[in-house]
């Protein structure tokens, strides 16, 4: 007679080994281990007007991507479930310690800065927007957060102003200045800290200017922000 299997009879399967997600830091042998990725929505007036999805008087808001959305090898696979895969060039803040409650001390939490891309399944994002659903399907998918090498504050200082330029196949697609952000770096840190406890390992993508557009397999994106290490990315076929 066969007896039903019990928990004691079950075969223990080995737990998968998950490597931490890291981003290189210029001049340091130790990389930056990513804990969370926060993104600022609608932080440039020109981009708000471009997308026609909000009032430019509205405050920016925050959403998240999974830590393993980070790409550091320069290869971004074209994702499934989209026919409109778009780029958004952004300044990235790397948090080195939990911010002080005093807004005047907000910058002391910053370890450094990098160039990032908020890759977006725009068709899925627009569907979610129309239907009042969360944005995850359009924003929070595999390989959606390419990030360049972090330049630490002790080397490059705080990156609060300067140009942003993205080239698509050698042609300028996005061009603006960090001074045009609605919320600047310390303000972003203060506002985000009121919603979450920022900790070492957090990255903040600070929003994109106008000029976002679609890419195809074989395209090359070259992002530059205020003298930080360049971000050079190619769109490749899905694995």
PDB file of C-alpha atoms in Angstrom, residues 108-229:
ATOM      1  CA  UNK A 108      26.824  64.110   3.177  1.00  0.00           C
ATOM      2  CA  UNK A 109      24.972  60.851   2.424  1.00  0.00           C
ATOM      3  CA  UNK A 110      26.275  60.749  -1.168  1.00  0.00           C
ATOM      4  CA  UNK A 111      29.149  58.401  -1.987  1.00  0.00           C
ATOM      5  CA  UNK A 112      29.348  59.450  -5.633  1.00  0.00           C
ATOM      6  CA  UNK A 113      27.602  59.897  -8.969  1.00  0.00           C
ATOM      7  CA  UNK A 114      27.241  58.002 -12.247  1.00  0.00           C
ATOM      8  CA  UNK A 115      25.549  58.106 -15.636  1.00  0.00           C
ATOM      9  CA  UNK A 116      22.470  55.920 -15.960  1.00  0.00           C
ATOM     10  CA  UNK A 117      19.743  54.936 -18.399  1.00  0.00           C
ATOM     11  CA  UNK A 118      16.164  54.300 -17.364  1.00  0.00           C
ATOM     12  CA  UNK A 119      15.180  51.909 -20.168  1.00  0.00           C
ATOM     13  CA  UNK A 120      11.425  51.804 -20.675  1.00  0.00           C
ATOM     14  CA  UNK A 121       8.839  49.641 -22.417  1.00  0.00           C
ATOM     15  CA  UNK A 122       6.946  52.783 -23.426  1.00  0.00           C
ATOM     16  CA  UNK A 123       3.923  51.033 -24.906  1.00  0.00           C
ATOM     17  CA  UNK A 124       3.405  49.059 -21.712  1.00  0.00           C
ATOM     18  CA  UNK A 125       3.954  52.165 -19.569  1.00  0.00           C
ATOM     19  CA  UNK A 126       1.352  54.126 -21.523  1.00  0.00           C
ATOM     20  CA  UNK A 127      -1.160  51.294 -21.213  1.00  0.00           C
ATOM     21  CA  UNK A 128      -0.614  51.244 -17.447  1.00  0.00           C
ATOM     22  CA  UNK A 129      -0.992  55.030 -17.296  1.00  0.00           C
ATOM     23  CA  UNK A 130      -4.285  54.971 -19.207  1.00  0.00           C
ATOM     24  CA  UNK A 131      -5.689  52.189 -17.041  1.00  0.00           C
ATOM     25  CA  UNK A 132      -4.482  53.636 -13.739  1.00  0.00           C
ATOM     26  CA  UNK A 133      -2.237  50.657 -13.031  1.00  0.00           C
ATOM     27  CA  UNK A 134       1.285  50.520 -11.536  1.00  0.00           C
ATOM     28  CA  UNK A 135       4.196  51.171 -13.897  1.00  0.00           C
ATOM     29  CA  UNK A 136       6.220  48.032 -13.138  1.00  0.00           C
ATOM     30  CA  UNK A 137       5.492  46.377 -16.483  1.00  0.00           C
ATOM     31  CA  UNK A 138       6.892  49.406 -18.312  1.00  0.00           C
ATOM     32  CA  UNK A 139       9.776  50.249 -15.994  1.00  0.00           C
ATOM     33  CA  UNK A 140      10.822  47.418 -13.679  1.00  0.00           C
ATOM     34  CA  UNK A 141      12.025  44.622 -15.919  1.00  0.00           C
ATOM     35  CA  UNK A 142      15.295  42.790 -16.599  1.00  0.00           C
ATOM     36  CA  UNK A 143      18.270  44.897 -17.740  1.00  0.00           C
ATOM     37  CA  UNK A 144      16.287  48.138 -17.523  1.00  0.00           C
ATOM     38  CA  UNK A 145      18.867  50.105 -15.494  1.00  0.00           C
ATOM     39  CA  UNK A 146      22.272  50.401 -17.218  1.00  0.00           C
ATOM     40  CA  UNK A 147      24.722  52.250 -14.969  1.00  0.00           C
ATOM     41  CA  UNK A 148      28.200  53.615 -15.584  1.00  0.00           C
ATOM     42  CA  UNK A 149      31.171  53.691 -13.248  1.00  0.00           C
ATOM     43  CA  UNK A 150      30.556  55.682 -10.058  1.00  0.00           C
ATOM     44  CA  UNK A 151      32.847  58.683  -9.547  1.00  0.00           C
ATOM     45  CA  UNK A 152      33.260  59.151  -5.778  1.00  0.00           C
ATOM     46  CA  UNK A 153      32.716  62.565  -4.222  1.00  0.00           C
ATOM     47  CA  UNK A 154      36.280  62.736  -2.919  1.00  0.00           C
ATOM     48  CA  UNK A 155      37.490  62.568  -6.526  1.00  0.00           C
ATOM     49  CA  UNK A 156      34.919  64.516  -8.510  1.00  0.00           C
ATOM     50  CA  UNK A 157      33.002  66.527  -5.915  1.00  0.00           C
ATOM     51  CA  UNK A 158      29.231  66.855  -5.926  1.00  0.00           C
ATOM     52  CA  UNK A 159      27.623  66.854  -9.360  1.00  0.00           C
ATOM     53  CA  UNK A 160      24.953  69.543  -9.063  1.00  0.00           C
ATOM     54  CA  UNK A 161      25.252  71.262 -12.433  1.00  0.00           C
ATOM     55  CA  UNK A 162      26.513  70.643 -15.940  1.00  0.00           C
ATOM     56  CA  UNK A 163      25.395  69.197 -19.273  1.00  0.00           C
ATOM     57  CA  UNK A 164      23.621  65.921 -20.085  1.00  0.00           C
ATOM     58  CA  UNK A 165      24.060  64.526 -23.589  1.00  0.00           C
ATOM     59  CA  UNK A 166      22.939  61.244 -25.095  1.00  0.00           C
ATOM     60  CA  UNK A 167      24.058  60.127 -28.546  1.00  0.00           C
ATOM     61  CA  UNK A 168      22.120  57.509 -30.479  1.00  0.00           C
ATOM     62  CA  UNK A 169      24.341  56.004 -33.190  1.00  0.00           C
ATOM     63  CA  UNK A 170      26.503  59.135 -33.136  1.00  0.00           C
ATOM     64  CA  UNK A 171      23.595  61.577 -33.351  1.00  0.00           C
ATOM     65  CA  UNK A 172      22.580  63.749 -30.379  1.00  0.00           C
ATOM     66  CA  UNK A 173      19.172  62.647 -29.113  1.00  0.00           C
ATOM     67  CA  UNK A 174      19.019  64.232 -25.637  1.00  0.00           C
ATOM     68  CA  UNK A 175      20.736  67.398 -24.495  1.00  0.00           C
ATOM     69  CA  UNK A 176      20.054  69.491 -21.390  1.00  0.00           C
ATOM     70  CA  UNK A 177      21.569  70.732 -18.113  1.00  0.00           C
ATOM     71  CA  UNK A 178      21.275  69.403 -14.573  1.00  0.00           C
ATOM     72  CA  UNK A 179      20.258  72.900 -13.473  1.00  0.00           C
ATOM     73  CA  UNK A 180      16.910  72.308 -15.209  1.00  0.00           C
ATOM     74  CA  UNK A 181      15.877  69.566 -12.808  1.00  0.00           C
ATOM     75  CA  UNK A 182      12.722  70.539 -10.915  1.00  0.00           C
ATOM     76  CA  UNK A 183      14.135  68.939  -7.774  1.00  0.00           C
ATOM     77  CA  UNK A 184      17.895  69.138  -7.361  1.00  0.00           C
ATOM     78  CA  UNK A 185      20.102  66.473  -5.755  1.00  0.00           C
ATOM     79  CA  UNK A 186      19.756  67.469  -2.070  1.00  0.00           C
ATOM     80  CA  UNK A 187      16.001  68.033  -2.477  1.00  0.00           C
ATOM     81  CA  UNK A 188      15.581  64.583  -4.020  1.00  0.00           C
ATOM     82  CA  UNK A 189      17.416  62.981  -1.108  1.00  0.00           C
ATOM     83  CA  UNK A 190      15.315  64.855   1.456  1.00  0.00           C
ATOM     84  CA  UNK A 191      11.989  64.072  -0.222  1.00  0.00           C
ATOM     85  CA  UNK A 192      12.824  60.412  -0.817  1.00  0.00           C
ATOM     86  CA  UNK A 193      13.995  60.049   2.798  1.00  0.00           C
ATOM     87  CA  UNK A 194      10.510  61.029   3.934  1.00  0.00           C
ATOM     88  CA  UNK A 195       9.084  57.987   2.166  1.00  0.00           C
ATOM     89  CA  UNK A 196      11.827  55.364   2.631  1.00  0.00           C
ATOM     90  CA  UNK A 197      14.864  54.811   4.784  1.00  0.00           C
ATOM     91  CA  UNK A 198      17.760  55.393   2.420  1.00  0.00           C
ATOM     92  CA  UNK A 199      20.752  53.178   3.175  1.00  0.00           C
ATOM     93  CA  UNK A 200      24.223  52.451   1.794  1.00  0.00           C
ATOM     94  CA  UNK A 201      23.840  50.662  -1.524  1.00  0.00           C
ATOM     95  CA  UNK A 202      20.857  52.655  -2.760  1.00  0.00           C
ATOM     96  CA  UNK A 203      20.972  54.251  -6.209  1.00  0.00           C
ATOM     97  CA  UNK A 204      18.726  57.151  -7.206  1.00  0.00           C
ATOM     98  CA  UNK A 205      18.034  57.809 -10.889  1.00  0.00           C
ATOM     99  CA  UNK A 206      17.154  61.503 -10.941  1.00  0.00           C
ATOM    100  CA  UNK A 207      14.896  61.829 -14.003  1.00  0.00           C
ATOM    101  CA  UNK A 208      15.385  62.518 -17.697  1.00  0.00           C
ATOM    102  CA  UNK A 209      15.146  65.589 -19.928  1.00  0.00           C
ATOM    103  CA  UNK A 210      13.239  65.760 -23.209  1.00  0.00           C
ATOM    104  CA  UNK A 211      14.348  63.835 -26.289  1.00  0.00           C
ATOM    105  CA  UNK A 212      13.579  60.267 -25.258  1.00  0.00           C
ATOM    106  CA  UNK A 213      13.162  57.833 -28.128  1.00  0.00           C
ATOM    107  CA  UNK A 214      13.041  54.254 -29.325  1.00  0.00           C
ATOM    108  CA  UNK A 215      15.944  51.910 -30.025  1.00  0.00           C
ATOM    109  CA  UNK A 216      16.397  48.731 -32.048  1.00  0.00           C
ATOM    110  CA  UNK A 217      18.814  45.834 -31.923  1.00  0.00           C
ATOM    111  CA  UNK A 218      22.217  47.052 -33.105  1.00  0.00           C
ATOM    112  CA  UNK A 219      21.802  50.621 -31.842  1.00  0.00           C
ATOM    113  CA  UNK A 220      24.499  52.231 -29.693  1.00  0.00           C
ATOM    114  CA  UNK A 221      23.838  54.719 -26.890  1.00  0.00           C
ATOM    115  CA  UNK A 222      26.563  56.946 -25.472  1.00  0.00           C
ATOM    116  CA  UNK A 223      25.618  58.928 -22.377  1.00  0.00           C
ATOM    117  CA  UNK A 224      27.598  61.793 -20.856  1.00  0.00           C
ATOM    118  CA  UNK A 225      26.692  63.753 -17.711  1.00  0.00           C
ATOM    119  CA  UNK A 226      28.764  66.608 -16.296  1.00  0.00           C
ATOM    120  CA  UNK A 227      32.189  65.010 -16.759  1.00  0.00           C
ATOM    121  CA  UNK A 228      31.340  61.654 -15.170  1.00  0.00           C
ATOM    122  CA  UNK A 229      32.632  58.394 -16.707  1.00  0.00           C
TER     123      UNK A 229
END
